[in-house]
JSON list of C-alpha atoms in Angstrom, two decimals:
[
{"chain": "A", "resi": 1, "resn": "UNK", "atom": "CA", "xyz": [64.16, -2.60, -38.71]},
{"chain": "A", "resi": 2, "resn": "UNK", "atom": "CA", "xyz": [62.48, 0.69, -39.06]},
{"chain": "A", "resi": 3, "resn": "UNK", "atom": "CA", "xyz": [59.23, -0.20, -39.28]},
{"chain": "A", "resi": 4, "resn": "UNK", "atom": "CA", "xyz": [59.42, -3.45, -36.69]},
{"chain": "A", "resi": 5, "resn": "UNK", "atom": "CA", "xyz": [60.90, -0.35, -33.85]},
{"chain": "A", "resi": 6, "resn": "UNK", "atom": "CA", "xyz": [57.50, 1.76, -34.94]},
{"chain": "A", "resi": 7, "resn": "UNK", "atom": "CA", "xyz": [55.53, -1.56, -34.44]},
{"chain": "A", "resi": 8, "resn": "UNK", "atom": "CA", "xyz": [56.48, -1.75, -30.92]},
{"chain": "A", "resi": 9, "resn": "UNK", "atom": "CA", "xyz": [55.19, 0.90, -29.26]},
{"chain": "A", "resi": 10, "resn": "UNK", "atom": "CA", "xyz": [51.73, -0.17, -31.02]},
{"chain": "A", "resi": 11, "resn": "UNK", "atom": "CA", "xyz": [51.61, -3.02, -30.11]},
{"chain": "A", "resi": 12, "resn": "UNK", "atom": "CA", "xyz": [52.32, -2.43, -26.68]},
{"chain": "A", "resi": 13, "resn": "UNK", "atom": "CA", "xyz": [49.70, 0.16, -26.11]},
{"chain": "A", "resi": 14, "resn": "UNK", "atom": "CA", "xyz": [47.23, -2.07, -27.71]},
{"chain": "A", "resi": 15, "resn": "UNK", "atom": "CA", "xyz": [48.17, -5.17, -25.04]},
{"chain": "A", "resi": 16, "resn": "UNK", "atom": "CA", "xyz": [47.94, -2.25, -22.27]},
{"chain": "A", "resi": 17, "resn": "UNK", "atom": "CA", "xyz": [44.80, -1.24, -23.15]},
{"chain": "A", "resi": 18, "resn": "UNK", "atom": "CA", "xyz": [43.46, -5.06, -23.25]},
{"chain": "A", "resi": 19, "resn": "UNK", "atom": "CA", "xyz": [44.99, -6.14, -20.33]},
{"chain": "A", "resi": 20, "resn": "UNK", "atom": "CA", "xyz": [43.45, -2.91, -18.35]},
{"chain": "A", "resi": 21, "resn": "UNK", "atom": "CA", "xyz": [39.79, -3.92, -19.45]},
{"chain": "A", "resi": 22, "resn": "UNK", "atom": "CA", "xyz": [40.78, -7.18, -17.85]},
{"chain": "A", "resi": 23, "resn": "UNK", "atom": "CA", "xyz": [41.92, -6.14, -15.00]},
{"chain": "A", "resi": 24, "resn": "UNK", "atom": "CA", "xyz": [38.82, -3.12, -14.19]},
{"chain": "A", "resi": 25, "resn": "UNK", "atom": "CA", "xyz": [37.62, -4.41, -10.48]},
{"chain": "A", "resi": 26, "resn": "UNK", "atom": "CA", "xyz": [33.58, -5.65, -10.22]},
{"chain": "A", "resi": 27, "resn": "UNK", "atom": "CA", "xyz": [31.62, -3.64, -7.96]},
{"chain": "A", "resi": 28, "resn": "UNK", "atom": "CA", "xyz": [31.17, -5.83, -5.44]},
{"chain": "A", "resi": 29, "resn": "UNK", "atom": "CA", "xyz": [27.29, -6.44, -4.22]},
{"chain": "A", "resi": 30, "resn": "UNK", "atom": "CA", "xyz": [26.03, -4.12, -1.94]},
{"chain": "A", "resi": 31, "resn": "UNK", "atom": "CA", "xyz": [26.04, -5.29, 1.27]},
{"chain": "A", "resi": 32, "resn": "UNK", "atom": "CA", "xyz": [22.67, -5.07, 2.85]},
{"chain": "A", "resi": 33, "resn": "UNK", "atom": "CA", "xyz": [22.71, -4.81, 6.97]},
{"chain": "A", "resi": 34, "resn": "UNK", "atom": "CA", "xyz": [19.91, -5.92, 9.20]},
{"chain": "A", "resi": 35, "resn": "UNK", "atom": "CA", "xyz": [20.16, -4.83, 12.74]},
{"chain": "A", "resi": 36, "resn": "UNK", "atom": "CA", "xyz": [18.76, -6.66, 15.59]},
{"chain": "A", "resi": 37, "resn": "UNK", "atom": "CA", "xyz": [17.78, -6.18, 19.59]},
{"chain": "A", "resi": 38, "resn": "UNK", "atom": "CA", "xyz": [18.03, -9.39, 21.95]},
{"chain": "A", "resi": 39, "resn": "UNK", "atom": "CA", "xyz": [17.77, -6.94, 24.72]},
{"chain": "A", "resi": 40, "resn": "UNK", "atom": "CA", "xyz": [14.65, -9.19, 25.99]},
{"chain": "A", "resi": 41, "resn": "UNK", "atom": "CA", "xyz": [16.36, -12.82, 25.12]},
{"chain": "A", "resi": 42, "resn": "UNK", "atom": "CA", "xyz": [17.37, -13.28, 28.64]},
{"chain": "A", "resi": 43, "resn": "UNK", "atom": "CA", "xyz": [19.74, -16.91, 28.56]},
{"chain": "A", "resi": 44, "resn": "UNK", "atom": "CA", "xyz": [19.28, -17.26, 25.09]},
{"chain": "A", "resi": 45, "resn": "UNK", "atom": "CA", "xyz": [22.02, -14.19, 24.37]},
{"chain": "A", "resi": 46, "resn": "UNK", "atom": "CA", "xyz": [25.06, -16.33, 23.85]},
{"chain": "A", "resi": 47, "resn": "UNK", "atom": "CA", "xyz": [23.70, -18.83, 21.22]},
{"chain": "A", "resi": 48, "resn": "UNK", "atom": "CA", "xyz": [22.06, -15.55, 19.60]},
{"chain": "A", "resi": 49, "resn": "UNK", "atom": "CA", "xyz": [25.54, -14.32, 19.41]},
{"chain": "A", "resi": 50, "resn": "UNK", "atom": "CA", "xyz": [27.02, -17.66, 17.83]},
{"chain": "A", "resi": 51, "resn": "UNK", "atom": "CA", "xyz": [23.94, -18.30, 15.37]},
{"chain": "A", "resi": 52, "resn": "UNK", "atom": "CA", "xyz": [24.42, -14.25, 14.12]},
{"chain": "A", "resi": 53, "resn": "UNK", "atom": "CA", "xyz": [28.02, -15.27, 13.80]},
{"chain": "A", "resi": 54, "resn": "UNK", "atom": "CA", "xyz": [27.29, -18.54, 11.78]},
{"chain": "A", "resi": 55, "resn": "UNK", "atom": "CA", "xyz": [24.81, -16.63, 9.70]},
{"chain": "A", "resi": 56, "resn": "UNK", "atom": "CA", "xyz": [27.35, -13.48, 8.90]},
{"chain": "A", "resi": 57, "resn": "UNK", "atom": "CA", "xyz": [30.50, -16.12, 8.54]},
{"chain": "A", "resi": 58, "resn": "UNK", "atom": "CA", "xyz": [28.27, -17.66, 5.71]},
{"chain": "A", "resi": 59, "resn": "UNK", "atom": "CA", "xyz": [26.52, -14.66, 3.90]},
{"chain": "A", "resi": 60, "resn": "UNK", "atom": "CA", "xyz": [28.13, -12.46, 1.12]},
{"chain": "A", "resi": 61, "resn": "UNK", "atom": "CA", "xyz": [25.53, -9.03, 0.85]},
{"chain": "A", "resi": 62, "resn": "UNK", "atom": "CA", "xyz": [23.73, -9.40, 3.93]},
{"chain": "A", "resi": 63, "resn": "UNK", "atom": "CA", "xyz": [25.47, -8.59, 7.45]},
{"chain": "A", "resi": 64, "resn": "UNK", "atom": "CA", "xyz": [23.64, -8.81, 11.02]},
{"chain": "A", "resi": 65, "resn": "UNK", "atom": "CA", "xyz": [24.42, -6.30, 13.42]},
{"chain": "A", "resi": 66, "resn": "UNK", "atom": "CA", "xyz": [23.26, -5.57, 16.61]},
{"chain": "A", "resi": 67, "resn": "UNK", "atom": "CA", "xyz": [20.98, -2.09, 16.83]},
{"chain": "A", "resi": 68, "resn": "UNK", "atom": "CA", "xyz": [22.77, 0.77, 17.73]},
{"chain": "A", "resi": 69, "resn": "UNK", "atom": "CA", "xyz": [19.10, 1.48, 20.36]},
{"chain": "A", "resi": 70, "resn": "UNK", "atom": "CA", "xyz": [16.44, -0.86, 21.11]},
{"chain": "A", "resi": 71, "resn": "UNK", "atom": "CA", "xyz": [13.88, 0.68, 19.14]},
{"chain": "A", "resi": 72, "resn": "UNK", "atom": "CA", "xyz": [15.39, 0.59, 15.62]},
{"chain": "A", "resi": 73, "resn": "UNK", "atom": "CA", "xyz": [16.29, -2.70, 15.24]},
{"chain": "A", "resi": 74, "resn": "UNK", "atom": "CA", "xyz": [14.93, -4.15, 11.87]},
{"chain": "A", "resi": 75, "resn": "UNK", "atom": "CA", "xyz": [14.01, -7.67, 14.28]},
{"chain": "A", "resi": 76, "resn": "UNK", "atom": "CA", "xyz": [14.41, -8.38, 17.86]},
{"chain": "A", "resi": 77, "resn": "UNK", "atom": "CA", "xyz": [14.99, -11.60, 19.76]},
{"chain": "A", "resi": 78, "resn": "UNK", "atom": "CA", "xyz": [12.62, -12.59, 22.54]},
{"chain": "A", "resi": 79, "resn": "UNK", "atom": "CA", "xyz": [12.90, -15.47, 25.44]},
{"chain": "A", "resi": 80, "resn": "UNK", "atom": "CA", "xyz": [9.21, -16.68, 26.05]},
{"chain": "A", "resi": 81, "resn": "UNK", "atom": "CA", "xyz": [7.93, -19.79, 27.67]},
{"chain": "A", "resi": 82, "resn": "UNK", "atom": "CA", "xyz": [6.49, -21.35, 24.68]},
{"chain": "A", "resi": 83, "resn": "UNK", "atom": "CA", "xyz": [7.34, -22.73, 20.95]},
{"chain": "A", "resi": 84, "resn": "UNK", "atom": "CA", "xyz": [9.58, -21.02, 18.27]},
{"chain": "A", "resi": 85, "resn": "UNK", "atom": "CA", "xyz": [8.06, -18.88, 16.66]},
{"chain": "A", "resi": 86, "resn": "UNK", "atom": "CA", "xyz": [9.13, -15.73, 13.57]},
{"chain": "A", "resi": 87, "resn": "UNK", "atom": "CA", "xyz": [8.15, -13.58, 11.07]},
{"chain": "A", "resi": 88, "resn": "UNK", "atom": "CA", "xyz": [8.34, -14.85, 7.70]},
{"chain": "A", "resi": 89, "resn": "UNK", "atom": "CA", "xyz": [11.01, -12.72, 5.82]},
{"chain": "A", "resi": 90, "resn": "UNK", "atom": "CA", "xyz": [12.97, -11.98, 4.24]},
{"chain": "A", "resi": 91, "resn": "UNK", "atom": "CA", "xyz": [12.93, -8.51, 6.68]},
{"chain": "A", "resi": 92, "resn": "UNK", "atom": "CA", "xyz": [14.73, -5.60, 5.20]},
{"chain": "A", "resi": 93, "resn": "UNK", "atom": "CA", "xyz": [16.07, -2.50, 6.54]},
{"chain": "A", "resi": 94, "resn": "UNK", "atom": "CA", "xyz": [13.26, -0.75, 9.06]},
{"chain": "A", "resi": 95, "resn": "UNK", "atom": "CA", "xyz": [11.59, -3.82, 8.91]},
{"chain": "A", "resi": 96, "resn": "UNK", "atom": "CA", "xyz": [9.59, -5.27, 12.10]},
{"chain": "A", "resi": 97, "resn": "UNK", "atom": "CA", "xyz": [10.44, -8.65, 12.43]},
{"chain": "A", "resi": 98, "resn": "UNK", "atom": "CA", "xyz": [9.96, -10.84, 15.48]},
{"chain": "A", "resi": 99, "resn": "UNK", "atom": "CA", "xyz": [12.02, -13.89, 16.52]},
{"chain": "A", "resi": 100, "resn": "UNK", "atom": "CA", "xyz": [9.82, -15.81, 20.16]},
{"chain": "A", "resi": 101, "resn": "UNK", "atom": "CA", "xyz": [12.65, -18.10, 21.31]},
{"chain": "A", "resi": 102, "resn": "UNK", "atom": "CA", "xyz": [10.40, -20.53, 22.66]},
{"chain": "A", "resi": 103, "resn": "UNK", "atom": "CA", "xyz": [12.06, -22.50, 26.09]},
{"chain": "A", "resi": 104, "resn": "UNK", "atom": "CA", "xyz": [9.82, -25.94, 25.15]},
{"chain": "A", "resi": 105, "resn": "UNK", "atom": "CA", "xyz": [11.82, -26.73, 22.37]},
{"chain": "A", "resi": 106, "resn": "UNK", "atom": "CA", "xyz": [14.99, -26.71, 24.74]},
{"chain": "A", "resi": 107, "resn": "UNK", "atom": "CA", "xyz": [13.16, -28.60, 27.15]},
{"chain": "A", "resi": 108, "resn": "UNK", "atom": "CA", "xyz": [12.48, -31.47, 25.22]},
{"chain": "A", "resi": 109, "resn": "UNK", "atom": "CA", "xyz": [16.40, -31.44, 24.37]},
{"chain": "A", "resi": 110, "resn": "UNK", "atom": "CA", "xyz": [16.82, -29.15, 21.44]},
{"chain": "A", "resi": 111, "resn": "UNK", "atom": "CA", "xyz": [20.16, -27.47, 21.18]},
{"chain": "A", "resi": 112, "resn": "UNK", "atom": "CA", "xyz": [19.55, -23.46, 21.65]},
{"chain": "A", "resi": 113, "resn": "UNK", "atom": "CA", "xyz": [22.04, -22.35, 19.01]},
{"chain": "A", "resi": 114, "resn": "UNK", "atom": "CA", "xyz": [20.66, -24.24, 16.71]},
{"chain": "A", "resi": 115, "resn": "UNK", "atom": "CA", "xyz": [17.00, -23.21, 17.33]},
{"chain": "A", "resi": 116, "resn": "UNK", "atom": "CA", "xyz": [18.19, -19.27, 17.07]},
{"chain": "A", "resi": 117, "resn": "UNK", "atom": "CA", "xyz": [20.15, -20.16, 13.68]},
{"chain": "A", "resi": 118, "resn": "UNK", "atom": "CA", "xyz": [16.97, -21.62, 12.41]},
{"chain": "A", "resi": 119, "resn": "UNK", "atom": "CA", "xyz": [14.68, -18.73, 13.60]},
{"chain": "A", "resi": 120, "resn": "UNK", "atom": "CA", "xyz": [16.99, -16.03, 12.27]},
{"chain": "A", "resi": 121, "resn": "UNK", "atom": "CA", "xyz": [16.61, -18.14, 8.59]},
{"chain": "A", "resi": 122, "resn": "UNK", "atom": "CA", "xyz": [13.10, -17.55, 8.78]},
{"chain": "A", "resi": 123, "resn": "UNK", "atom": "CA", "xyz": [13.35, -13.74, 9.38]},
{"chain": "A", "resi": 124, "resn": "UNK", "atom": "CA", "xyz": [16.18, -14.20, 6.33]},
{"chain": "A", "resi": 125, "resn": "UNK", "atom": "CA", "xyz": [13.42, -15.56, 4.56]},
{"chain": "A", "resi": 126, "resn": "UNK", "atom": "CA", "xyz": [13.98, -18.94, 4.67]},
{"chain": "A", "resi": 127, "resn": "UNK", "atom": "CA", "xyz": [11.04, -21.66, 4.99]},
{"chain": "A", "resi": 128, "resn": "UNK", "atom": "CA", "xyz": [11.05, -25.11, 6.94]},
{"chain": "A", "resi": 129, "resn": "UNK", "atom": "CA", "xyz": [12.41, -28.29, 5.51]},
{"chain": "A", "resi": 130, "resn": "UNK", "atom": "CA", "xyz": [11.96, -30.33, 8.11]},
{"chain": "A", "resi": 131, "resn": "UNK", "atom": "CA", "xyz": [12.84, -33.40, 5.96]},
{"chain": "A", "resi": 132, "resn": "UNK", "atom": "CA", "xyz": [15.91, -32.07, 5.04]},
{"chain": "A", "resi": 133, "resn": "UNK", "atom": "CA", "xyz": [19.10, -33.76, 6.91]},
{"chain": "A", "resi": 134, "resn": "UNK", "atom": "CA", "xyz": [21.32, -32.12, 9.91]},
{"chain": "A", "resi": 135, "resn": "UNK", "atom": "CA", "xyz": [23.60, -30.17, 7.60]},
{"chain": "A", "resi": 136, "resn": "UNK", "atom": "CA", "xyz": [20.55, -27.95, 6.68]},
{"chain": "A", "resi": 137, "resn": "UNK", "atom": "CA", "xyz": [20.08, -25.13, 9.32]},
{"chain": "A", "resi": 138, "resn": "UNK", "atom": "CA", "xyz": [16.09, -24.88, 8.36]},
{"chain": "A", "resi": 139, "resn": "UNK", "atom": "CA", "xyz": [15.78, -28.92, 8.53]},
{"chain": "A", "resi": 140, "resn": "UNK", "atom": "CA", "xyz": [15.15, -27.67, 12.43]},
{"chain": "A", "resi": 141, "resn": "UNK", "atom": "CA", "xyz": [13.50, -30.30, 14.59]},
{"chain": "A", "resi": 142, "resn": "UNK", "atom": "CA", "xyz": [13.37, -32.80, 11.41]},
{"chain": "A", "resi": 143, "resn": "UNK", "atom": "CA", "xyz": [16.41, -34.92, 12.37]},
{"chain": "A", "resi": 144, "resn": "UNK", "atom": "CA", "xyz": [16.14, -35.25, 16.15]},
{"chain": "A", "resi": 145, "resn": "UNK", "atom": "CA", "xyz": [17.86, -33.66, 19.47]},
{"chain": "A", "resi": 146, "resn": "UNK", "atom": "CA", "xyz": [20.98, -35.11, 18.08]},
{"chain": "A", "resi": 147, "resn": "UNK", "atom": "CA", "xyz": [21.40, -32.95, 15.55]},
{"chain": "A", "resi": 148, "resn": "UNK", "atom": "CA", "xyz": [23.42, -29.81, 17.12]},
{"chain": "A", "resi": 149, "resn": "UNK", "atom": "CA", "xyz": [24.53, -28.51, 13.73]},
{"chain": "A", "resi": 150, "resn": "UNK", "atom": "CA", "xyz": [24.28, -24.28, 13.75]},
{"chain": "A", "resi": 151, "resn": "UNK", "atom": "CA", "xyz": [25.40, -23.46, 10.91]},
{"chain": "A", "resi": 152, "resn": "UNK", "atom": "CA", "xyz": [23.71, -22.95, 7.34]},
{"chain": "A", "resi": 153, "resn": "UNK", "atom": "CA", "xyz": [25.24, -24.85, 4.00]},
{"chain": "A", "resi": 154, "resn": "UNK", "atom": "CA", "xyz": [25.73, -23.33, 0.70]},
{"chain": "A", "resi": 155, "resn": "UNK", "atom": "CA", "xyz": [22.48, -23.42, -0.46]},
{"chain": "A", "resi": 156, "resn": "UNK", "atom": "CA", "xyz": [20.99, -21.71, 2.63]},
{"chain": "A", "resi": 157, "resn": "UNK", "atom": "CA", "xyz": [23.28, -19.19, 2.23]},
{"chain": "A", "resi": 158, "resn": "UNK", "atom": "CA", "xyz": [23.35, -18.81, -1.25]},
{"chain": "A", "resi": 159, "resn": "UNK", "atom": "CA", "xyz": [18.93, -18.76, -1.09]},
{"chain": "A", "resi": 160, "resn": "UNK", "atom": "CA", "xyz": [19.76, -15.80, 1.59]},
{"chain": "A", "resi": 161, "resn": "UNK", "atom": "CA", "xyz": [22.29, -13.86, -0.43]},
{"chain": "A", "resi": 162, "resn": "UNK", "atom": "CA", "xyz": [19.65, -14.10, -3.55]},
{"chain": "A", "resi": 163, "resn": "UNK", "atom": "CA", "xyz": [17.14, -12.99, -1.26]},
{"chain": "A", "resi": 164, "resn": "UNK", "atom": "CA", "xyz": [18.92, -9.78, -0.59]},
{"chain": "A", "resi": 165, "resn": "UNK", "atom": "CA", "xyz": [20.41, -9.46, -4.35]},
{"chain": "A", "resi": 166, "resn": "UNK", "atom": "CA", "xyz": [19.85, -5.75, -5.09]},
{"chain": "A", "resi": 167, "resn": "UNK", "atom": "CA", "xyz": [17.35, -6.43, -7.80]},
{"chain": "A", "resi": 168, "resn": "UNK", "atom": "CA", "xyz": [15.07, -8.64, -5.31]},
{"chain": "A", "resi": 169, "resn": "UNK", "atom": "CA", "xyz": [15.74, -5.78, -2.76]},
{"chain": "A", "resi": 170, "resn": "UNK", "atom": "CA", "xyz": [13.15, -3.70, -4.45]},
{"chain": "A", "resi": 171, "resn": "UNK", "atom": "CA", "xyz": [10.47, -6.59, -3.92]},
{"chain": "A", "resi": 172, "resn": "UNK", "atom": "CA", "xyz": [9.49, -6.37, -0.20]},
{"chain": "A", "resi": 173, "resn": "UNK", "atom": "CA", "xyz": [6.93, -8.04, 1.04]},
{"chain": "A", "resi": 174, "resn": "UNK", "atom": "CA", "xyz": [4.01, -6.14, 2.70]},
{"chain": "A", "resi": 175, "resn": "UNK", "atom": "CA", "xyz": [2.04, -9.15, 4.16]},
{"chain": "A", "resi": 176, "resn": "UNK", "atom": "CA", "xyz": [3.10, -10.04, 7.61]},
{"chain": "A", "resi": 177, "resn": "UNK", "atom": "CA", "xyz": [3.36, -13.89, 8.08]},
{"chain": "A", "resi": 178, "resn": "UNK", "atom": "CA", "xyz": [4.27, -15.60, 11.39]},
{"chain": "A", "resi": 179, "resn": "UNK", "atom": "CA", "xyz": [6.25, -19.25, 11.06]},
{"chain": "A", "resi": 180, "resn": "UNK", "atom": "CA", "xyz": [5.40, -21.64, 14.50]},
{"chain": "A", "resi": 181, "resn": "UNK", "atom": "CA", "xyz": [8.16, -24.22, 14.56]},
{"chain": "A", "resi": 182, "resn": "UNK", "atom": "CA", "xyz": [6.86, -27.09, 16.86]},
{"chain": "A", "resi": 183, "resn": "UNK", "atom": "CA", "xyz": [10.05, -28.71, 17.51]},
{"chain": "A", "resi": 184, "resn": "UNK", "atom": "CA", "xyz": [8.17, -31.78, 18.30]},
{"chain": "A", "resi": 185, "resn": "UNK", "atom": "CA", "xyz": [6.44, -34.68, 17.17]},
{"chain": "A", "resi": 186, "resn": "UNK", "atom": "CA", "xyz": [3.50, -32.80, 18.31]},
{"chain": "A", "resi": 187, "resn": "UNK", "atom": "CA", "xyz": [1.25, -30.35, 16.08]},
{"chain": "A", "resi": 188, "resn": "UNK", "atom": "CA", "xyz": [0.20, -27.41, 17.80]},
{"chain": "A", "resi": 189, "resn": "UNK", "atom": "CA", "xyz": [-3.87, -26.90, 16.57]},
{"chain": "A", "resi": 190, "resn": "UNK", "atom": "CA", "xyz": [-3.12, -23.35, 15.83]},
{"chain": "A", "resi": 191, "resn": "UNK", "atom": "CA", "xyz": [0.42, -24.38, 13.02]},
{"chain": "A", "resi": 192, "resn": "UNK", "atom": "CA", "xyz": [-2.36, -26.30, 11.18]}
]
């Protein structure tokens, strides 16, 4: 009985010490935040606001914020008269990305929350797929003026959050690239 009552105490500090190793939280990933300015987005401000809120309600280590002043946003928003148009990203922190939120595309019946969602994957750094179907945020124009969807699936998402992994975070791009999405059947002679 003696030596099961000095077992005891062993054994217990043994399944303590297990069970804390087991129980040690993960560092979660840092969370990397991107600031933008839609100061100069004119109508376009509420389905900026809805496609940043898609984009942050699907993301795990990236968060988009607006910029405390106009001038240090990371990427701003602008209304112009013309076709989509961003920077290739992914942009990081003090970045200078650009987002044209072209009023043709909404002209020929494109849904405006879906065309900022889209955009912003670009400056996420996100390419076209315009043969992809409507669930896909960067399928854009591919399925038709029907197609209303906003919001990015789990692979979008999970291509962004691996974009802004910390170990990629260290590989920024230094080439500036600009992404024309004709939301159209036309081709624009300058996207060729």
């Amino acid at each position: 009985m003696a030596a099961l009552a000095a077992l005891v105490p062993v054994m217990l500090s043994t399944t303590a010490g297990v069970a804390s190793a087991h129980s040690a939280p993960h560092a979660p990933p840092a969370v990397v935040t991107l600031t933008y300015d839609a100061s100069d987005a004119g109508q376009w401000a509420g389905p900026i606001k809805q496609a940043v809120q898609n984009w942050n309600d699907a993301l795990h280590n990236v968060r988009l914020e607006p910029a405390s002043t106009p001038g240090s946003a990371d990427y701003v928003y602008q209304a112009t008269s013309g076709w989509p148009q961003t920077t290739k990203g992914p942009i990081f922190p003090g970045g200078n990305g650009d987002v044209q939120l072209g009023q043709q595309a909404v002209d020929e019946g494109f849904d405006a929350t879906r065309i900022a969602a889209h955009e912003t994957g670009h400056i996420l750094g996100l390419p076209d797929d315009y043969s992809g179907p409507c669930s896909e945020i960067m399928s854009g124009h591919g399925p038709g003026t029907s197609c209303t969807n906003a919001k990015p699936d789990a692979a979008e998402a999970a291509q962004v959050d691996k974009n802004y992994a910390a170990d990629r975070a260290a590989v920024r791009s230094h080439h500036r690239q600009v992404v024309i999405d004709v939301w159209s059947g036309r081709v624009l002679a300058s996207a060729r």
